[in-house]
CSV table of C-alpha atoms in Angstrom, one decimal:
chain,number,residue,atom,x,y,z
A,809,MET,CA,22.4,-14.6,-75.6
A,810,LYS,CA,20.4,-17.7,-76.2
A,811,GLU,CA,19.2,-19.1,-73.0
A,812,SER,CA,19.0,-22.8,-72.5
A,813,LYS,CA,18.1,-25.3,-69.7
A,814,GLN,CA,21.8,-25.6,-69.0
A,815,ALA,CA,23.3,-24.1,-65.8
A,816,GLN,CA,24.1,-20.4,-65.8
A,817,THR,CA,27.4,-19.1,-64.6
A,818,PRO,CA,27.0,-17.3,-61.3
A,819,ILE,CA,27.3,-13.5,-61.6
A,820,GLU,CA,29.8,-12.4,-58.9
A,821,ASP,CA,29.6,-8.6,-59.2
A,822,LEU,CA,26.6,-6.9,-57.5
A,823,ALA,CA,26.3,-4.1,-60.1
A,824,GLU,CA,26.4,-6.7,-62.9
A,825,LEU,CA,23.7,-8.7,-61.1
A,826,LYS,CA,21.5,-5.6,-60.8
A,827,SER,CA,22.0,-4.8,-64.5
A,828,TYR,CA,21.3,-8.4,-65.5
A,829,PHE,CA,17.8,-8.3,-63.9
A,830,GLN,CA,17.1,-4.9,-65.5
A,831,SER,CA,17.1,-6.8,-68.8
A,832,HIS,CA,15.8,-10.1,-67.4
A,833,ASN,CA,12.6,-9.0,-65.7
A,834,VAL,CA,9.8,-10.4,-67.9
A,835,VAL,CA,7.0,-12.3,-66.1
A,836,ARG,CA,5.1,-15.0,-68.0
A,837,GLU,CA,1.9,-16.4,-66.6
A,838,TYR,CA,0.6,-20.0,-67.0
A,839,ILE,CA,-2.9,-21.4,-66.3
A,840,ALA,CA,-2.4,-24.4,-64.0
A,841,HIS,CA,-5.3,-25.0,-61.6
A,842,SER,CA,-9.0,-24.2,-61.1
A,843,SER,CA,-8.2,-22.8,-57.6
A,844,LYS,CA,-5.5,-21.2,-55.5
A,845,VAL,CA,-1.9,-22.5,-56.0
A,846,HIS,CA,-0.3,-23.3,-52.6
A,847,SER,CA,3.1,-24.5,-53.5
A,848,VAL,CA,5.5,-24.6,-56.5
A,849,GLY,CA,8.9,-26.4,-56.8
A,850,TRP,CA,11.5,-27.3,-59.3
A,851,SER,CA,12.9,-30.8,-59.9
A,852,CYS,CA,16.6,-31.1,-59.0
A,853,ASP,CA,17.7,-31.0,-62.7
A,854,GLY,CA,15.5,-27.9,-63.3
A,855,ARG,CA,13.6,-29.6,-66.2
A,856,LYS,CA,10.3,-29.8,-64.4
A,857,LEU,CA,8.2,-27.5,-62.3
A,858,ALA,CA,5.4,-28.8,-60.0
A,859,SER,CA,2.5,-26.9,-58.5
A,860,GLY,CA,0.0,-28.1,-55.8
A,861,SER,CA,-3.3,-26.5,-55.3
A,862,PHE,CA,-6.5,-26.1,-53.2
A,863,ASP,CA,-8.2,-28.0,-56.1
A,864,LYS,CA,-6.5,-31.2,-54.9
A,865,SER,CA,-4.4,-31.7,-58.0
A,866,VAL,CA,-0.7,-31.6,-58.7
A,867,VAL,CA,0.4,-30.2,-62.1
A,868,ILE,CA,3.7,-30.9,-63.8
A,869,PHE,CA,5.2,-28.5,-66.3
A,870,ASN,CA,8.3,-29.1,-68.5
A,871,LEU,CA,10.7,-26.1,-68.9
A,872,GLU,CA,11.3,-25.9,-72.6
A,873,ARG,CA,13.9,-23.2,-73.4
A,874,ASN,CA,12.2,-20.2,-71.8
A,875,ARG,CA,8.6,-21.5,-71.6
A,876,LEU,CA,6.7,-23.9,-69.4
A,877,ALA,CA,4.6,-26.5,-71.1
A,878,GLN,CA,2.1,-28.5,-69.2
A,879,ASP,CA,3.0,-32.2,-69.0
A,880,PHE,CA,0.7,-34.0,-66.7
A,881,VAL,CA,-1.9,-33.6,-63.9
A,882,PHE,CA,-1.7,-35.9,-60.9
A,883,ARG,CA,-5.0,-36.6,-59.1
A,884,GLY,CA,-5.6,-38.7,-56.1
A,885,HIS,CA,-5.5,-36.4,-53.1
A,886,THR,CA,-9.0,-35.9,-51.6
A,887,GLY,CA,-8.0,-32.7,-49.9
A,888,SER,CA,-6.1,-29.5,-50.7
A,889,VAL,CA,-2.4,-30.0,-51.7
A,890,ASP,CA,-0.7,-27.6,-49.3
A,891,GLN,CA,3.0,-28.2,-49.8
A,892,LEU,CA,5.3,-30.2,-52.2
A,893,CYS,CA,8.9,-31.0,-52.4
A,894,TRP,CA,11.1,-33.0,-54.9
A,895,HIS,CA,13.7,-35.6,-54.2
A,896,ALA,CA,17.1,-33.8,-53.9
A,897,SER,CA,18.9,-36.1,-56.4
A,898,HIS,CA,16.1,-38.1,-58.3
A,899,PRO,CA,14.6,-35.7,-60.8
A,900,ASP,CA,11.4,-37.8,-61.3
A,901,LEU,CA,10.2,-38.2,-57.7
A,902,LEU,CA,7.9,-35.7,-56.0
A,903,SER,CA,6.2,-35.7,-52.6
A,904,THR,CA,3.1,-33.9,-51.6
A,905,ALA,CA,1.4,-33.1,-48.2
A,906,SER,CA,-2.4,-32.8,-48.1
A,907,GLY,CA,-5.1,-31.9,-45.7
A,908,ASP,CA,-6.6,-35.4,-46.5
A,909,LYS,CA,-4.2,-36.9,-43.9
A,910,SER,CA,-1.9,-38.5,-46.4
A,911,VAL,CA,1.5,-38.0,-48.1
A,912,ARG,CA,1.9,-39.1,-51.7
A,913,ILE,CA,5.0,-39.8,-53.8
A,914,TRP,CA,4.5,-39.3,-57.5
A,915,ASP,CA,6.7,-40.6,-60.3
A,916,THR,CA,6.8,-38.1,-63.3
A,917,ARG,CA,8.2,-40.7,-65.6
A,918,THR,CA,5.4,-43.2,-65.3
A,919,HIS,CA,2.8,-40.6,-64.4
A,920,LYS,CA,1.7,-42.7,-61.5
A,921,CYS,CA,1.4,-42.4,-57.7
A,922,ALA,CA,4.4,-44.4,-56.4
A,923,ALA,CA,3.1,-44.5,-52.8
A,924,ALA,CA,0.3,-43.1,-50.6
A,925,ILE,CA,1.2,-43.0,-46.9
A,926,SER,CA,-1.5,-42.4,-44.3
A,927,THR,CA,-0.6,-39.9,-41.5
A,928,LYS,CA,-2.5,-38.5,-38.5
A,929,GLY,CA,-4.2,-35.1,-38.9
A,930,GLU,CA,-4.2,-32.5,-41.6
A,931,ASN,CA,-0.8,-32.1,-43.1
A,932,ILE,CA,0.5,-28.6,-43.8
A,933,ASN,CA,4.2,-28.9,-44.5
A,934,ILE,CA,6.7,-31.3,-45.9
A,935,ALA,CA,10.4,-31.7,-46.3
A,936,TRP,CA,12.4,-34.4,-48.0
A,937,SER,CA,15.9,-35.0,-46.5
A,938,PRO,CA,18.7,-34.2,-49.0
A,939,SER,CA,19.9,-37.8,-48.5
A,940,GLY,CA,16.5,-39.0,-49.9
A,941,ALA,CA,16.0,-41.5,-47.0
A,942,THR,CA,13.3,-39.7,-45.1
A,943,ILE,CA,10.3,-37.5,-45.7
A,944,ALA,CA,9.1,-35.3,-42.8
A,945,VAL,CA,5.6,-34.0,-42.7
A,946,GLY,CA,4.0,-31.7,-40.2
A,947,ASN,CA,0.3,-31.4,-39.4
A,948,LYS,CA,-2.0,-28.8,-37.8
A,949,GLU,CA,-1.6,-30.4,-34.4
A,950,ASP,CA,2.2,-30.0,-34.3
A,951,LEU,CA,2.8,-33.6,-34.9
A,952,VAL,CA,5.7,-34.4,-37.3
A,953,SER,CA,5.7,-37.8,-39.0
A,954,PHE,CA,9.0,-39.1,-40.3
A,955,ILE,CA,8.5,-41.5,-43.3
A,956,ASP,CA,11.2,-44.0,-44.2
A,957,THR,CA,11.2,-43.9,-48.0
A,958,ARG,CA,12.5,-47.5,-48.3
A,959,ASN,CA,9.6,-49.2,-46.5
A,960,TYR,CA,7.2,-46.3,-45.8
A,961,LYS,CA,7.3,-46.9,-42.0
A,962,VAL,CA,6.3,-43.9,-40.0
A,963,VAL,CA,7.8,-42.6,-36.8
A,964,GLU,CA,5.9,-39.8,-35.1
A,965,GLU,CA,7.1,-37.0,-32.9
A,966,GLN,CA,4.7,-34.7,-31.0
A,967,PHE,CA,5.9,-31.2,-30.3
A,968,ASN,CA,4.4,-29.1,-27.5
A,969,PHE,CA,4.7,-25.8,-29.4
A,970,GLU,CA,3.3,-24.4,-32.6
A,971,VAL,CA,5.4,-25.9,-35.4
A,972,ASN,CA,5.2,-23.7,-38.5
A,973,GLU,CA,7.8,-25.1,-41.0
A,974,ILE,CA,10.4,-27.8,-41.1
A,975,SER,CA,13.7,-28.2,-42.9
A,976,TRP,CA,16.8,-30.3,-42.9
A,977,ASN,CA,20.4,-29.1,-43.2
A,978,ASN,CA,22.2,-30.1,-46.4
A,979,THR,CA,23.9,-33.1,-44.8
A,980,SER,CA,20.5,-34.5,-43.4
A,981,ASP,CA,21.9,-34.8,-39.8
A,982,LEU,CA,20.1,-31.8,-38.3
A,983,PHE,CA,16.4,-31.1,-38.4
A,984,PHE,CA,15.1,-27.6,-38.0
A,985,LEU,CA,11.6,-26.4,-36.9
A,986,THR,CA,10.3,-22.9,-36.7
A,987,ASN,CA,7.7,-22.0,-34.0
A,988,GLY,CA,5.1,-19.5,-32.9
A,989,LEU,CA,7.4,-17.9,-30.4
A,990,GLY,CA,9.9,-16.7,-33.0
A,991,CYS,CA,12.3,-19.5,-32.3
A,992,VAL,CA,14.1,-22.1,-34.4
A,993,HIS,CA,14.6,-25.5,-32.8
A,994,ILE,CA,17.6,-27.5,-34.1
A,995,LEU,CA,17.5,-31.2,-33.4
A,996,THR,CA,19.9,-34.0,-34.3
A,997,TYR,CA,18.7,-36.5,-36.8
A,998,PRO,CA,17.7,-39.4,-36.5
A,999,HIS,CA,17.8,-39.2,-32.7
A,1000,LEU,CA,15.9,-35.9,-32.5
A,1001,GLU,CA,17.9,-34.7,-29.5
A,1002,LEU,CA,17.6,-30.9,-29.0
A,1003,GLN,CA,20.9,-29.2,-30.0
A,1004,THR,CA,19.8,-25.6,-29.5
A,1005,VAL,CA,17.0,-23.1,-29.7
A,1006,LEU,CA,17.7,-19.9,-31.6
A,1007,LYS,CA,15.6,-16.8,-30.7
A,1008,ALA,CA,15.3,-15.6,-34.3
A,1009,HIS,CA,12.4,-13.1,-34.3
A,1010,PRO,CA,10.2,-11.2,-31.9
A,1011,GLY,CA,7.2,-12.4,-33.9
A,1012,THR,CA,6.0,-15.9,-35.0
A,1013,CYS,CA,8.7,-17.6,-37.1
A,1014,ILE,CA,6.8,-18.7,-40.2
A,1015,CYS,CA,9.2,-20.1,-42.8
A,1016,ILE,CA,12.7,-21.5,-43.1
A,1017,GLU,CA,14.9,-22.3,-46.1
A,1018,HIS,CA,18.5,-23.7,-46.4
A,1019,ASP,CA,20.7,-22.4,-49.3
A,1020,PRO,CA,21.9,-24.9,-51.9
A,1021,THR,CA,25.6,-24.3,-51.1
A,1022,GLY,CA,25.2,-25.1,-47.4
A,1023,ARG,CA,26.4,-21.8,-46.1
A,1024,TYR,CA,23.2,-20.2,-44.9
A,1025,PHE,CA,19.7,-20.7,-43.8
A,1026,ALA,CA,17.0,-17.9,-43.7
A,1027,THR,CA,13.9,-17.5,-41.6
A,1028,GLY,CA,10.9,-15.4,-42.3
A,1029,SER,CA,8.6,-14.0,-39.6
A,1030,ALA,CA,5.3,-12.4,-38.8
A,1031,ASP,CA,7.3,-9.3,-37.9
A,1032,ALA,CA,7.9,-8.8,-41.7
A,1033,LEU,CA,11.6,-9.5,-41.2
A,1034,VAL,CA,13.9,-12.0,-42.9
A,1035,SER,CA,17.0,-13.1,-41.1
A,1036,LEU,CA,20.0,-14.7,-42.7
A,1037,TRP,CA,22.0,-17.2,-40.6
A,1038,ASP,CA,25.5,-18.8,-40.8
A,1039,VAL,CA,24.9,-22.5,-40.7
A,1040,ASN,CA,28.1,-23.4,-38.8
A,1041,GLU,CA,28.2,-20.5,-36.4
A,1042,LEU,CA,24.4,-20.2,-35.9
A,1043,ALA,CA,25.0,-16.5,-35.9
A,1044,CYS,CA,22.6,-14.0,-37.6
A,1045,LEU,CA,24.5,-12.4,-40.4
A,1046,ARG,CA,22.0,-9.8,-41.5
A,1047,VAL,CA,18.3,-8.9,-41.6
A,1048,PHE,CA,16.2,-7.9,-44.6
A,1049,SER,CA,13.5,-5.5,-43.7
A,1050,ARG,CA,12.1,-4.3,-47.0
A,1051,LEU,CA,8.7,-6.1,-46.7
A,1052,GLU,CA,5.8,-4.7,-44.6
A,1053,TRP,CA,3.7,-7.9,-44.1
A,1054,PRO,CA,4.4,-11.3,-42.5
A,1055,VAL,CA,6.9,-13.2,-44.6
A,1056,ARG,CA,5.3,-16.4,-46.0
A,1057,THR,CA,7.9,-17.9,-48.3
A,1058,LEU,CA,11.6,-17.8,-49.0
A,1059,SER,CA,13.9,-19.2,-51.7
A,1060,PHE,CA,17.7,-19.1,-52.4
A,1061,SER,CA,19.2,-18.9,-55.9
A,1062,PHE,CA,21.3,-21.8,-57.0
A,1063,ASP,CA,24.6,-20.0,-56.1
A,1064,GLY,CA,23.2,-18.9,-52.6
A,1065,ARG,CA,23.8,-15.3,-53.6
A,1066,LEU,CA,20.2,-14.2,-53.9
A,1067,LEU,CA,17.3,-14.6,-51.5
A,1068,ALA,CA,13.7,-14.1,-52.6
A,1069,SER,CA,11.1,-13.3,-49.9
A,1070,ALA,CA,7.4,-12.8,-50.3
A,1071,SER,CA,4.4,-11.8,-48.3
A,1072,GLU,CA,1.1,-9.9,-48.8
A,1073,ASP,CA,3.3,-7.0,-50.1
A,1074,HIS,CA,2.8,-6.3,-53.8
A,1075,ILE,CA,6.4,-7.1,-54.5
A,1076,ILE,CA,8.7,-10.1,-54.1
A,1077,ASP,CA,12.0,-8.9,-52.7
A,1078,ILE,CA,15.2,-10.2,-54.2
A,1079,GLY,CA,18.1,-9.4,-51.8
A,1080,ASP,CA,21.9,-10.0,-52.0
A,1081,THR,CA,23.0,-12.4,-49.2
A,1082,GLU,CA,26.5,-10.9,-49.1
A,1083,THR,CA,25.5,-7.3,-48.5
A,1084,GLY,CA,21.7,-7.3,-47.7
A,1085,GLU,CA,21.2,-4.9,-50.6
A,1086,LYS,CA,18.2,-5.1,-52.9
A,1087,VAL,CA,19.1,-6.6,-56.3
A,1088,ALA,CA,15.6,-6.6,-57.9
A,1089,GLU,CA,12.0,-6.8,-57.1
A,1090,ILE,CA,9.1,-8.6,-58.8
A,1091,PRO,CA,5.8,-6.6,-58.9
A,1092,VAL,CA,2.7,-8.7,-58.0
A,1093,GLN,CA,-1.0,-7.9,-57.7
A,1094,ALA,CA,-1.8,-10.0,-54.7
A,1095,ALA,CA,-0.3,-11.9,-51.7
A,1096,THR,CA,2.4,-14.4,-52.7
A,1097,PHE,CA,2.4,-17.7,-50.8
A,1098,THR,CA,5.0,-19.7,-52.7
A,1099,VAL,CA,8.3,-18.8,-54.5
A,1100,ALA,CA,11.0,-21.0,-55.9
A,1101,TRP,CA,14.3,-20.2,-57.6
A,1102,HIS,CA,15.4,-22.6,-60.4
A,1103,PRO,CA,18.2,-25.0,-59.3
A,1104,SER,CA,20.7,-23.7,-61.9
A,1105,ARG,CA,19.4,-20.5,-63.5
A,1106,TYR,CA,18.3,-17.1,-62.4
A,1107,LEU,CA,14.6,-17.9,-62.9
A,1108,VAL,CA,11.9,-17.6,-60.2
A,1109,ALA,CA,8.6,-19.5,-60.2
A,1110,PHE,CA,5.9,-18.1,-58.0
A,1111,ALA,CA,2.1,-18.1,-57.4
A,1112,CYS,CA,-0.1,-15.4,-56.0
A,1113,GLU,CA,-3.6,-15.2,-54.5
A,1114,ASP,CA,-4.9,-13.7,-57.8
A,1115,LYS,CA,-8.6,-13.5,-58.6
A,1116,GLU,CA,-10.2,-14.1,-62.0
A,1117,PRO,CA,-11.5,-11.0,-63.8
A,1118,PRO,CA,-14.0,-9.4,-64.2
A,1119,GLU,CA,-15.7,-9.9,-60.9
A,1120,ARG,CA,-12.5,-11.0,-59.2
A,1121,LYS,CA,-14.5,-13.4,-56.9
A,1122,ARG,CA,-13.0,-16.7,-58.1
A,1123,ASP,CA,-9.4,-17.7,-57.3
A,1124,ALA,CA,-7.1,-17.9,-60.3
A,1125,GLY,CA,-5.0,-21.0,-60.2
A,1126,ASN,CA,-2.1,-19.6,-62.2
A,1127,LEU,CA,1.7,-19.7,-61.8
A,1128,LYS,CA,4.3,-17.3,-63.0
A,1129,LEU,CA,7.9,-17.3,-64.2
A,1130,TRP,CA,10.2,-14.3,-63.7
A,1131,GLY,CA,13.7,-13.6,-64.9
A,1132,LEU,CA,13.2,-14.0,-68.7
A,1133,SER,CA,14.9,-11.6,-71.1
A,1134,SER,CA,12.9,-8.7,-72.4
């Protein structure tokens, strides 16, 4: 089967899914940065992959058939690029959060920085609302800055608990924060009125991800568990417990069927959201800090804390692609 950039048809049958990944399990590695990669993400049309690194740069790759080809390197941040996210419907706009107390918006068509917005404190996470109207960025002091993308005005909200990751629901009217006490705080947006607090985990709640179909969200915790939640009922549907280390990163496949979760374990777990069963696993050599499913294909981009041979002292700034046919 010749694979293309075009969308794949979702595979409904679990046995078929498992067998698909037995023949689509090749990992390709690409040199991207001179230091550790902190974040990877696909543009909404799946044609581009971006990576942000400790080396302060943002690298854009084009997906050509089944390969990544480096397109451009954005420079301008004076600190580590810790997290990035693309516009949900504009395939050329990308936002990045950096420890240099700024957020930048990049345009991959013009290869220019479209905006640089100053914020307070060192930024560690970023989320672009699906509506495209607002970028939220959180810093190390648990301050979340909401940036209006029309005029770049900033509204700040200080939280009195450890904010680990932030996310919007798919309709952009609810805002989610995970905290150090294992809870998920759900607030209305734009009024930021507290709707509810979910006690999701016994350990620190590290990451949160919403699925593209709008049915689920998942949380990953320091207790090595991943919980899958029904968005409407706010009920925990199932727990994935195959990892042994704190869960650092999560990503849903385009059809919401598969959930990738990664940690310091030497595998990335691919679980079935409908049954909780393991569908596949990706072997890795080091801790994985970022993982991203392609928006319309069964392809996973990820980056690990790999070291350069032979002394293995220097960080390798590579990213990887998994799900290619053998």
